mmCIF file of C-alpha atoms in Angstrom:
data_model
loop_
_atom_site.group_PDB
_atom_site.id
_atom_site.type_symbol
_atom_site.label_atom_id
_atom_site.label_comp_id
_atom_site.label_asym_id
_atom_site.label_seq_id
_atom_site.Cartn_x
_atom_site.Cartn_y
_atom_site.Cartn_z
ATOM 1 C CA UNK A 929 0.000 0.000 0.000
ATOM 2 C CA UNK A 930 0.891 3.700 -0.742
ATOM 3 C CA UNK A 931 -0.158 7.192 0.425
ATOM 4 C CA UNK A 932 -0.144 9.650 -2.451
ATOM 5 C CA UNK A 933 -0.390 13.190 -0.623
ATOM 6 C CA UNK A 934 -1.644 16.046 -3.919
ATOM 7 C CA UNK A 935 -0.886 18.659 -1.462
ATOM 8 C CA UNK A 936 3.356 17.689 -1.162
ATOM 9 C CA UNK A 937 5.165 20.813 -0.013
ATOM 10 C CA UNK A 938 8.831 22.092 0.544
ATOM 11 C CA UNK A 939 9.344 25.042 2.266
ATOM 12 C CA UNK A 940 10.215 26.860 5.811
ATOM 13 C CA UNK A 941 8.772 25.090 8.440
ATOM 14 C CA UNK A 942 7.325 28.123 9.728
ATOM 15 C CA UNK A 943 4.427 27.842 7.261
ATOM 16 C CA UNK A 944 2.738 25.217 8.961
ATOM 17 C CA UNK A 945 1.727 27.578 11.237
ATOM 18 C CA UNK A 946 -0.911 29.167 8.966
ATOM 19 C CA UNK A 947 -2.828 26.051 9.086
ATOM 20 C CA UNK A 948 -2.718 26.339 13.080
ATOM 21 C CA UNK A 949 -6.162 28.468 13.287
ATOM 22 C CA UNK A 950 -8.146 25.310 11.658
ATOM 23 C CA UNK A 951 -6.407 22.538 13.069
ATOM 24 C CA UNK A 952 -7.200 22.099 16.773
ATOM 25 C CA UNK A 953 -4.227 21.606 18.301
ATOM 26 C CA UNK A 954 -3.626 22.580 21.642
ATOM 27 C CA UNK A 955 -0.945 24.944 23.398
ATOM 28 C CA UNK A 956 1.101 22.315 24.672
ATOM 29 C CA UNK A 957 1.089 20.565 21.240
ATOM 30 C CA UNK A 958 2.803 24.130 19.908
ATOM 31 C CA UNK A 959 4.982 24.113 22.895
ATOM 32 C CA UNK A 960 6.848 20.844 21.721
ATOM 33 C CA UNK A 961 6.858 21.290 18.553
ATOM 34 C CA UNK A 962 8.829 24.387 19.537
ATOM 35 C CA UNK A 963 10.910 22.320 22.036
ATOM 36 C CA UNK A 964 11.579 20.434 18.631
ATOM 37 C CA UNK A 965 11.926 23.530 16.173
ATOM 38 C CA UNK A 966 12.120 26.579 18.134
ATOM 39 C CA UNK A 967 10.543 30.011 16.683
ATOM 40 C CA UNK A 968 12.997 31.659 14.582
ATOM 41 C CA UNK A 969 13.684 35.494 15.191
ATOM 42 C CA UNK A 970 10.855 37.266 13.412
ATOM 43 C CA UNK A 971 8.622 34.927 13.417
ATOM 44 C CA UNK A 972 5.313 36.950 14.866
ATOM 45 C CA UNK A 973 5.945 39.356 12.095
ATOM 46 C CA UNK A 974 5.535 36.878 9.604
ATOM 47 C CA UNK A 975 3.069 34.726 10.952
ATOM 48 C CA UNK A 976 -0.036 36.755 9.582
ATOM 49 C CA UNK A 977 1.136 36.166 6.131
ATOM 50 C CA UNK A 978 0.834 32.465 6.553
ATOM 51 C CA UNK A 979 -2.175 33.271 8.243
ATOM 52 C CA UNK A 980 -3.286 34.953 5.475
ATOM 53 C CA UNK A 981 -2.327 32.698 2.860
ATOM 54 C CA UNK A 982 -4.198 29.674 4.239
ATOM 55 C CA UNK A 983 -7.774 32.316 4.768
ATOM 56 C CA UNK A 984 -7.596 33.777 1.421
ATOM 57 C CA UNK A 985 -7.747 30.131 0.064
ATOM 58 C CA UNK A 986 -9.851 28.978 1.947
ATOM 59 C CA UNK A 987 -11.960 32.049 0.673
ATOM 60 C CA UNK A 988 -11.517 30.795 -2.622
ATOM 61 C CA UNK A 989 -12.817 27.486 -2.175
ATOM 62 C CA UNK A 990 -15.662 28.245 0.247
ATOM 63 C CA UNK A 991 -16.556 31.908 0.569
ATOM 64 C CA UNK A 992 -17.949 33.519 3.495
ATOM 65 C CA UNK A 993 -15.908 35.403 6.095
ATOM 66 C CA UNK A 994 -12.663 33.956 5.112
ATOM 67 C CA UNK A 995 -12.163 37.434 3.633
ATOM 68 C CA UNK A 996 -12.989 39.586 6.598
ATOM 69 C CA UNK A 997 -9.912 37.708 8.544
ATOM 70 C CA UNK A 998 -7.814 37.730 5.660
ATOM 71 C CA UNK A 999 -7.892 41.298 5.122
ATOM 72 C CA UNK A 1000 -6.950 42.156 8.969
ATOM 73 C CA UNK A 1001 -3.979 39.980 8.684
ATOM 74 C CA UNK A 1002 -2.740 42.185 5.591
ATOM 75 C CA UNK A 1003 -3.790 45.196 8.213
ATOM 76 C CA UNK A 1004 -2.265 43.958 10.434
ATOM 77 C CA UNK A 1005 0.762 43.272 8.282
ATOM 78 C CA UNK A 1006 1.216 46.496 6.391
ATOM 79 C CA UNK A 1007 1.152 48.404 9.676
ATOM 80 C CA UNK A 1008 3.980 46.525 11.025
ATOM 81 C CA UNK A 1009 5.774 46.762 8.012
ATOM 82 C CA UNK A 1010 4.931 50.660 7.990
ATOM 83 C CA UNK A 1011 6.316 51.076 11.380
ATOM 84 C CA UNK A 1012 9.641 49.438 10.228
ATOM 85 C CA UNK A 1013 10.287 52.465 7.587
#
């Protein structure tokens, strides 16, 4: 028997966290996996990106208020990317 995954991805493992709003895992489940692969510096700056990415799909496939949430985590990131300049 095989497992063919259509959805195969190679990247920074800090994208996984965009999935982390839908996926039900608990605190302490975050807190090993950070025991494993710690945050790396920057990291909260990012993470509405991923956020983002993951909403605005989901959006595309389903509708509904994925768009209100996607568009506060582009807020959200423009203003810290604002305050950088």
């Amino acid at each position: 028997p095989s497992i063919y995954d259509p959805a195969v991805y190679w990247g920074h493992h800090e994208a996984e966290w965009g999935m982390s709003w839908c996926a039900g895992f608990t605190q302490t489940f975050w807190d090993g996996y950070n025991s494993i692969i710690p945050r790396d510096e920057g990291f909260l700056d990012r993470k509405p990106l991923y956020d983002c990415y993951h909403q605005l799909n989901h959006y595309n496939l389903f509708g509904g208020g994925y768009i209100g949430s996607s568009r506060g985590h582009l807020e959200s990131l423009k203003k810290k990317l604002d305050a950088k300049e």
